[in-house]
PDB file of C-alpha atoms in Angstrom:
ATOM      1  CA  MET A  14     -22.288  26.684  -4.951  1.00 40.00           C
ATOM      2  CA  GLU A  15     -24.074  23.541  -6.964  1.00 41.00           C
ATOM      3  CA  ASP A  16     -21.849  21.321  -8.204  1.00 42.00           C
ATOM      4  CA  GLU A  17     -23.422  21.522 -11.985  1.00 36.00           C
ATOM      5  CA  LEU A  18     -22.565  25.374 -11.733  1.00 30.00           C
ATOM      6  CA  CYS A  19     -19.201  25.101 -10.864  1.00 40.00           C
ATOM      7  CA  PHE A  20     -16.125  24.246 -12.389  1.00 42.00           C
ATOM      8  CA  LEU A  21     -13.086  23.720  -9.789  1.00 43.00           C
ATOM      9  CA  ALA A  22      -9.465  24.164 -10.615  1.00 44.00           C
ATOM     10  CA  ALA A  23      -7.515  23.383  -7.689  1.00 42.00           C
ATOM     11  CA  MET A  24      -3.384  23.856  -8.511  1.00 43.00           C
ATOM     12  CA  ILE A  25       0.114  24.709  -6.200  1.00 42.00           C
ATOM     13  CA  ILE A  26       3.097  26.972  -7.441  1.00 41.00           C
ATOM     14  CA  PHE A  27       6.303  25.309  -6.438  1.00 38.00           C
ATOM     15  CA  ALA A  28       7.719  28.241  -7.641  1.00 41.00           C
ATOM     16  CA  ASP A  29       7.924  31.245  -9.327  1.00 43.00           C
ATOM     17  CA  ILE A  30       8.615  30.178 -12.599  1.00 44.00           C
ATOM     18  CA  PHE A  31       6.060  28.203 -13.072  1.00 53.00           C
ATOM     19  CA  GLY A  32       2.300  28.611 -13.177  1.00 63.00           C
ATOM     20  CA  GLY A  33       1.371  31.352 -15.871  1.00 84.00           C
ATOM     21  CA  ALA A  34       1.310  28.941 -19.609  1.00 87.00           C
ATOM     22  CA  HIS A  35      -0.913  26.833 -17.417  1.00 87.00           C
ATOM     23  CA  LEU A  36      -3.619  29.479 -16.037  1.00 91.00           C
ATOM     24  CA  ILE A  37      -3.768  30.616 -19.939  1.00 92.00           C
ATOM     25  CA  SER A  38      -4.074  26.569 -21.949  1.00 92.00           C
ATOM     26  CA  LEU A  39      -7.126  26.365 -18.801  1.00 91.00           C
ATOM     27  CA  PHE A  40      -8.744  29.254 -19.630  1.00 93.00           C
ATOM     28  CA  GLU A  41      -8.125  29.481 -23.697  1.00 94.00           C
ATOM     29  CA  ASN A  42      -9.739  25.710 -24.431  1.00 94.00           C
ATOM     30  CA  ASN A  43     -12.040  26.190 -21.029  1.00 92.00           C
ATOM     31  CA  ARG A  44     -14.016  29.738 -22.400  1.00 92.00           C
ATOM     32  CA  GLU A  45     -17.599  27.640 -22.929  1.00 88.00           C
ATOM     33  CA  GLN A  46     -17.183  26.705 -19.263  1.00 86.00           C
ATOM     34  CA  GLU A  47     -19.272  29.560 -17.473  1.00 82.00           C
ATOM     35  CA  THR A  48     -17.961  29.303 -13.649  1.00 85.00           C
ATOM     36  CA  ILE A  49     -13.789  28.402 -13.746  1.00 88.00           C
ATOM     37  CA  GLU A  50     -12.734  28.815  -9.719  1.00 88.00           C
ATOM     38  CA  VAL A  51      -9.464  28.169  -9.477  1.00 90.00           C
ATOM     39  CA  TYR A  52      -7.624  27.760  -5.209  1.00 90.00           C
ATOM     40  CA  ILE A  53      -3.654  28.384  -5.723  1.00 89.00           C
ATOM     41  CA  LEU A  54      -1.911  26.547  -2.988  1.00 87.00           C
ATOM     42  CA  ASP A  55       0.865  29.165  -2.545  1.00 87.00           C
ATOM     43  CA  GLY A  56       4.150  26.730  -1.944  1.00 82.00           C
ATOM     44  CA  GLY A  57       5.970  30.692  -2.008  1.00 82.00           C
ATOM     45  CA  ILE A  58       5.394  32.859  -4.679  1.00 84.00           C
ATOM     46  CA  SER A  59       6.511  35.875  -3.941  1.00 85.00           C
ATOM     47  CA  GLU A  60       4.782  39.286  -4.654  1.00 89.00           C
ATOM     48  CA  GLY A  61       5.349  40.443  -7.417  1.00 88.00           C
ATOM     49  CA  ASN A  62       4.633  37.178 -10.248  1.00 86.00           C
ATOM     50  CA  LYS A  63       1.773  37.444  -7.689  1.00 88.00           C
ATOM     51  CA  ARG A  64       0.531  40.205  -9.100  1.00 90.00           C
ATOM     52  CA  LYS A  65       1.327  38.704 -13.223  1.00 89.00           C
ATOM     53  CA  LEU A  66      -0.539  35.512 -11.894  1.00 90.00           C
ATOM     54  CA  GLU A  67      -4.459  38.196 -10.839  1.00 92.00           C
ATOM     55  CA  SER A  68      -3.468  39.963 -14.391  1.00 93.00           C
ATOM     56  CA  ILE A  69      -4.775  36.493 -16.167  1.00 93.00           C
ATOM     57  CA  PHE A  70      -7.734  36.059 -14.217  1.00 93.00           C
ATOM     58  CA  HIS A  71      -8.477  39.529 -14.502  1.00 95.00           C
ATOM     59  CA  GLN A  72      -8.153  38.968 -18.364  1.00 95.00           C
ATOM     60  CA  TYR A  73     -10.042  35.871 -18.373  1.00 94.00           C
ATOM     61  CA  GLU A  74     -13.002  37.049 -15.957  1.00 93.00           C
ATOM     62  CA  ARG A  75     -12.341  34.011 -13.912  1.00 91.00           C
ATOM     63  CA  MET A  76     -11.599  34.047  -9.958  1.00 88.00           C
ATOM     64  CA  VAL A  77      -8.861  33.154  -8.399  1.00 90.00           C
ATOM     65  CA  HIS A  78      -8.325  32.322  -4.604  1.00 91.00           C
ATOM     66  CA  PHE A  79      -4.585  32.293  -3.036  1.00 91.00           C
ATOM     67  CA  ILE A  80      -3.941  29.587  -0.172  1.00 91.00           C
ATOM     68  CA  GLU A  81      -0.774  29.309   2.210  1.00 90.00           C
ATOM     69  CA  VAL A  82       0.738  26.094   2.305  1.00 88.00           C
ATOM     70  CA  PRO A  83       1.464  25.135   5.477  1.00 91.00           C
ATOM     71  CA  ASP A  84       4.189  23.460   7.011  1.00 91.00           C
ATOM     72  CA  ILE A  85       4.093  19.186   6.566  1.00 93.00           C
ATOM     73  CA  SER A  86       6.656  18.510   9.063  1.00 94.00           C
ATOM     74  CA  GLN A  87       4.750  20.885  11.855  1.00 94.00           C
ATOM     75  CA  LEU A  88       1.065  19.562  11.762  1.00 93.00           C
ATOM     76  CA  THR A  89       2.883  15.893  10.973  1.00 94.00           C
ATOM     77  CA  GLY A  90       5.025  15.288  14.175  1.00 94.00           C
ATOM     78  CA  GLU A  91       7.735  14.650  11.857  1.00 94.00           C
ATOM     79  CA  ALA A  92      10.989  16.248  10.026  1.00 93.00           C
ATOM     80  CA  VAL A  93       9.372  15.190   6.412  1.00 93.00           C
ATOM     81  CA  THR A  94      12.166  14.770   3.385  1.00 89.00           C
ATOM     82  CA  SER A  95      11.265  15.282   0.134  1.00 86.00           C
ATOM     83  CA  GLY A  96      13.483  14.876  -1.679  1.00 84.00           C
ATOM     84  CA  ARG A  97      14.667  17.049  -4.420  1.00 82.00           C
ATOM     85  CA  TRP A  98      10.517  18.145  -4.715  1.00 82.00           C
ATOM     86  CA  PRO A  99       9.905  21.078  -2.781  1.00 81.00           C
ATOM     87  CA  ILE A 100       8.324  19.219   0.773  1.00 85.00           C
ATOM     88  CA  SER A 101       4.556  22.567  -0.487  1.00 84.00           C
ATOM     89  CA  THR A 102       4.270  19.230  -2.705  1.00 87.00           C
ATOM     90  CA  PHE A 103       2.804  17.737   0.068  1.00 92.00           C
ATOM     91  CA  ALA A 104       0.107  20.397   0.279  1.00 90.00           C
ATOM     92  CA  ARG A 105      -2.778  17.525  -2.347  1.00 90.00           C
ATOM     93  CA  ILE A 106      -2.823  15.565   0.882  1.00 94.00           C
ATOM     94  CA  LEU A 107      -4.466  18.516   3.070  1.00 94.00           C
ATOM     95  CA  ILE A 108      -7.025  19.631   0.204  1.00 92.00           C
ATOM     96  CA  ASP A 109      -9.579  19.257   2.378  1.00 94.00           C
ATOM     97  CA  SER A 110      -8.188  21.625   5.735  1.00 94.00           C
ATOM     98  CA  LEU A 111      -7.055  23.775   2.727  1.00 92.00           C
ATOM     99  CA  LEU A 112     -10.145  24.700   0.329  1.00 91.00           C
ATOM    100  CA  PRO A 113     -14.429  25.672   1.435  1.00 91.00           C
ATOM    101  CA  LYS A 114     -16.763  22.437   2.271  1.00 91.00           C
ATOM    102  CA  GLU A 115     -19.164  23.177  -0.011  1.00 88.00           C
ATOM    103  CA  VAL A 116     -16.464  22.724  -2.182  1.00 90.00           C
ATOM    104  CA  LYS A 117     -17.684  19.204  -3.230  1.00 91.00           C
ATOM    105  CA  ARG A 118     -15.421  18.194  -6.834  1.00 92.00           C
ATOM    106  CA  VAL A 119     -11.432  19.007  -7.368  1.00 92.00           C
ATOM    107  CA  LEU A 120     -10.288  18.320 -10.790  1.00 93.00           C
ATOM    108  CA  TYR A 121      -6.319  19.685  -8.810  1.00 92.00           C
ATOM    109  CA  LEU A 122      -3.515  20.147 -11.585  1.00 90.00           C
ATOM    110  CA  ASP A 123       0.254  20.504 -11.523  1.00 88.00           C
ATOM    111  CA  CYS A 124       1.281  23.727 -12.866  1.00 84.00           C
ATOM    112  CA  ASP A 125       3.274  22.973 -15.631  1.00 84.00           C
ATOM    113  CA  ILE A 126       0.851  20.837 -16.998  1.00 88.00           C
ATOM    114  CA  LEU A 127      -0.381  21.681 -20.249  1.00 90.00           C
ATOM    115  CA  VAL A 128      -4.531  21.625 -20.839  1.00 93.00           C
ATOM    116  CA  LEU A 129      -4.762  21.364 -24.197  1.00 93.00           C
ATOM    117  CA  GLY A 130      -8.580  20.853 -25.379  1.00 94.00           C
ATOM    118  CA  SER A 131     -11.899  21.219 -22.763  1.00 92.00           C
ATOM    119  CA  LEU A 132     -11.851  19.130 -18.995  1.00 91.00           C
ATOM    120  CA  LYS A 133     -15.919  19.295 -19.201  1.00 90.00           C
ATOM    121  CA  ASP A 134     -15.321  16.004 -20.126  1.00 92.00           C
ATOM    122  CA  LEU A 135     -13.650  15.000 -17.564  1.00 93.00           C
ATOM    123  CA  TRP A 136     -15.033  17.209 -14.594  1.00 92.00           C
ATOM    124  CA  GLU A 137     -18.073  15.145 -15.521  1.00 91.00           C
ATOM    125  CA  MET A 138     -17.603  11.875 -15.272  1.00 94.00           C
ATOM    126  CA  ASP A 139     -18.445   9.341 -13.471  1.00 96.00           C
ATOM    127  CA  LEU A 140     -15.667   8.469 -10.617  1.00 96.00           C
ATOM    128  CA  LYS A 141     -17.686   4.546 -10.329  1.00 95.00           C
ATOM    129  CA  ASP A 142     -17.559   4.978  -6.927  1.00 96.00           C
ATOM    130  CA  LYS A 143     -14.180   5.430  -6.545  1.00 97.00           C
ATOM    131  CA  THR A 144     -12.349   8.914  -4.597  1.00 97.00           C
ATOM    132  CA  ALA A 145     -10.160   9.661  -6.576  1.00 97.00           C
ATOM    133  CA  ALA A 146      -9.041   9.521 -10.448  1.00 96.00           C
ATOM    134  CA  GLY A 147      -5.440   9.309 -12.206  1.00 96.00           C
ATOM    135  CA  VAL A 148      -3.783   8.019 -15.134  1.00 94.00           C
ATOM    136  CA  MET A 149      -1.604   5.389 -13.914  1.00 90.00           C
ATOM    137  CA  ASP A 150       2.292   6.356 -13.448  1.00 86.00           C
ATOM    138  CA  CYS A 151       5.526   5.776 -15.511  1.00 72.00           C
ATOM    139  CA  LEU A 152       7.273   3.009 -13.613  1.00 59.00           C
ATOM    140  CA  SER A 153      10.526   0.269 -13.959  1.00 50.00           C
ATOM    141  CA  ASN A 154       9.763  -2.717 -12.686  1.00 53.00           C
ATOM    142  CA  GLN A 155      11.200  -1.799  -9.745  1.00 52.00           C
ATOM    143  CA  ARG A 156       9.792   1.656  -8.887  1.00 52.00           C
ATOM    144  CA  LYS A 157       6.498  -0.710  -9.692  1.00 50.00           C
ATOM    145  CA  GLN A 158       8.022  -2.827  -6.723  1.00 51.00           C
ATOM    146  CA  ASN A 159       8.480   0.547  -4.648  1.00 50.00           C
ATOM    147  CA  ALA A 160       5.646   1.388  -4.918  1.00 46.00           C
ATOM    148  CA  GLU A 161       3.606  -1.235  -4.062  1.00 52.00           C
ATOM    149  CA  SER A 162       2.222  -0.448  -7.893  1.00 44.00           C
ATOM    150  CA  THR A 163      -0.032  -4.254  -9.017  1.00 46.00           C
ATOM    151  CA  ALA A 164      -2.373  -4.668 -12.308  1.00 46.00           C
ATOM    152  CA  LYS A 165      -4.709  -4.598  -8.978  1.00 56.00           C
ATOM    153  CA  ILE A 166      -3.435  -1.828  -7.310  1.00 65.00           C
ATOM    154  CA  PRO A 167      -2.701   0.602  -9.393  1.00 75.00           C
ATOM    155  CA  ASN A 168      -0.228   3.921  -8.763  1.00 87.00           C
ATOM    156  CA  ILE A 169      -1.716   7.338 -10.211  1.00 92.00           C
ATOM    157  CA  ASN A 170       0.474   9.778 -11.227  1.00 92.00           C
ATOM    158  CA  ALA A 171      -0.731  12.977  -8.778  1.00 92.00           C
ATOM    159  CA  GLY A 172      -0.074  15.758 -11.012  1.00 90.00           C
ATOM    160  CA  VAL A 173      -3.435  15.483 -12.658  1.00 93.00           C
ATOM    161  CA  MET A 174      -6.453  13.743  -9.950  1.00 94.00           C
ATOM    162  CA  LEU A 175     -10.556  14.084 -10.541  1.00 95.00           C
ATOM    163  CA  ILE A 176     -11.398  14.169  -6.633  1.00 95.00           C
ATOM    164  CA  ASP A 177     -14.826  13.711  -4.626  1.00 95.00           C
ATOM    165  CA  MET A 178     -14.329  15.307  -1.958  1.00 94.00           C
ATOM    166  CA  ASP A 179     -17.722  13.806   0.107  1.00 95.00           C
ATOM    167  CA  ARG A 180     -15.896  11.276  -0.050  1.00 97.00           C
ATOM    168  CA  TRP A 181     -12.636  12.161   0.718  1.00 97.00           C
ATOM    169  CA  ARG A 182     -14.280  13.675   3.722  1.00 96.00           C
ATOM    170  CA  GLU A 183     -16.152  11.047   4.767  1.00 97.00           C
ATOM    171  CA  ASN A 184     -13.345   8.502   4.278  1.00 96.00           C
ATOM    172  CA  GLU A 185     -10.874  10.865   6.654  1.00 97.00           C
ATOM    173  CA  ILE A 186      -7.872  10.247   3.971  1.00 97.00           C
ATOM    174  CA  GLU A 187      -6.153  14.040   5.240  1.00 97.00           C
ATOM    175  CA  LYS A 188      -5.526  11.445   8.192  1.00 97.00           C
ATOM    176  CA  GLN A 189      -4.946   8.746   6.832  1.00 97.00           C
ATOM    177  CA  CYS A 190      -2.323  10.368   5.402  1.00 97.00           C
ATOM    178  CA  MET A 191      -1.083  12.297   8.233  1.00 97.00           C
ATOM    179  CA  ASN A 192      -1.033   8.864   9.416  1.00 97.00           C
ATOM    180  CA  TYR A 193       1.162   7.058   7.041  1.00 96.00           C
ATOM    181  CA  ILE A 194       2.949   9.877   7.703  1.00 96.00           C
ATOM    182  CA  ARG A 195       3.645   9.278  11.272  1.00 96.00           C
ATOM    183  CA  ILE A 196       3.779   5.205  10.120  1.00 95.00           C
ATOM    184  CA  CYS A 197       7.174   5.789   7.873  1.00 94.00           C
ATOM    185  CA  ASN A 198       8.230   9.052  10.047  1.00 95.00           C
ATOM    186  CA  GLY A 199       8.454  11.219   7.590  1.00 94.00           C
ATOM    187  CA  GLN A 200      10.853   8.762   4.911  1.00 92.00           C
ATOM    188  CA  VAL A 201       8.536   7.903   1.754  1.00 90.00           C
ATOM    189  CA  ALA A 202       9.221   7.177  -1.512  1.00 86.00           C
ATOM    190  CA  TYR A 203       7.531   8.985  -3.899  1.00 87.00           C
ATOM    191  CA  ASN A 204       6.515  12.258  -1.237  1.00 91.00           C
ATOM    192  CA  ASP A 205       2.767  13.078  -0.727  1.00 92.00           C
ATOM    193  CA  GLN A 206       1.721  10.945  -4.137  1.00 93.00           C
ATOM    194  CA  GLY A 207       3.336   7.598  -2.632  1.00 93.00           C
ATOM    195  CA  VAL A 208       1.472   8.501   0.457  1.00 95.00           C
ATOM    196  CA  ILE A 209      -2.138   9.196  -1.406  1.00 96.00           C
ATOM    197  CA  ASN A 210      -1.409   5.666  -3.573  1.00 94.00           C
ATOM    198  CA  LYS A 211      -0.805   3.756  -0.686  1.00 93.00           C
ATOM    199  CA  VAL A 212      -4.046   5.037   1.351  1.00 96.00           C
ATOM    200  CA  LEU A 213      -6.499   4.730  -1.138  1.00 95.00           C
ATOM    201  CA  HIS A 214      -4.582   1.892  -2.978  1.00 89.00           C
ATOM    202  CA  LYS A 215      -8.651   0.551  -3.468  1.00 89.00           C
ATOM    203  CA  ASP A 216      -9.864   3.565  -3.722  1.00 95.00           C
ATOM    204  CA  LEU A 217      -8.700   5.323  -7.123  1.00 95.00           C
ATOM    205  CA  LEU A 218     -10.146   4.986 -11.220  1.00 95.00           C
ATOM    206  CA  VAL A 219      -7.570   5.084 -12.933  1.00 93.00           C
ATOM    207  CA  LEU A 220      -8.420   7.712 -16.015  1.00 94.00           C
ATOM    208  CA  PRO A 221      -6.940   7.010 -19.973  1.00 92.00           C
ATOM    209  CA  PRO A 222      -3.390   8.930 -20.706  1.00 89.00           C
ATOM    210  CA  GLU A 223      -4.941  11.383 -23.141  1.00 90.00           C
ATOM    211  CA  TYR A 224      -5.415  12.976 -19.505  1.00 93.00           C
ATOM    212  CA  ASN A 225      -2.001  13.631 -18.546  1.00 92.00           C
ATOM    213  CA  ALA A 226       0.467  12.741 -21.117  1.00 85.00           C
ATOM    214  CA  MET A 227       3.114  11.900 -19.297  1.00 75.00           C
ATOM    215  CA  THR A 228       6.626  13.259 -21.321  1.00 66.00           C
ATOM    216  CA  LEU A 229       8.056   9.216 -20.939  1.00 63.00           C
ATOM    217  CA  PHE A 230       5.002   8.189 -22.553  1.00 62.00           C
ATOM    218  CA  PHE A 231       6.915   9.691 -25.694  1.00 60.00           C
ATOM    219  CA  ASP A 232      11.128   9.513 -25.392  1.00 62.00           C
ATOM    220  CA  PHE A 233      10.646   5.160 -24.455  1.00 60.00           C
ATOM    221  CA  THR A 234       9.718   2.156 -25.644  1.00 60.00           C
ATOM    222  CA  TYR A 235       7.570  -0.551 -22.840  1.00 51.00           C
ATOM    223  CA  PRO A 236      11.146  -2.239 -22.144  1.00 57.00           C
ATOM    224  CA  ASP A 237      13.163   0.569 -21.186  1.00 56.00           C
ATOM    225  CA  TYR A 238      11.045   0.464 -18.582  1.00 48.00           C
ATOM    226  CA  ASP A 239      11.816  -2.442 -16.821  1.00 48.00           C
TER     227      ASP A 239
END
């Protein structure tokens, strides 16, 4: 698979209610891309809704692969908790095991993301020798303290990530993430996002906010985050 010929988007479906609008927004606004190959990390999609998603791929003549998400607790040997989020959110840290080895670059998109324009510039972005890139998350001062986030140690939102898979594999990021979960006895602040930021804290490129416009950008001012 030649990297320059393949636009890859990987997303995780947390529940059956998400996915359709996400895919249509991706395909409608990236018609110029010759190849878009989507890997859906399946956290429990019903067969009926899976067929509906497949119909979207058929309509746009795009390729899809459904990948069942393994149980992170069984893999780590720890009773991993995820609070109000589905435990399948931890699938993000398993992309090395779940995706084919020929995949060299991944654009990870959460299933509730709407793509409002071409992703070509983001896809071709120079990662400047970093393993991954994302937009700084919206954190209050207390949450920054909890996440150990500073100006020199960014804390990105994991809903949109551009990932260099060669560096991810070379640095054994998946293994590091699993070890960190074990060190925390499965009780990780901010779930897999907390794990990713902890493990990659010096290996992240911060993207402009236009690549992941979070609701809080529009609802609050800077003082409101304190």
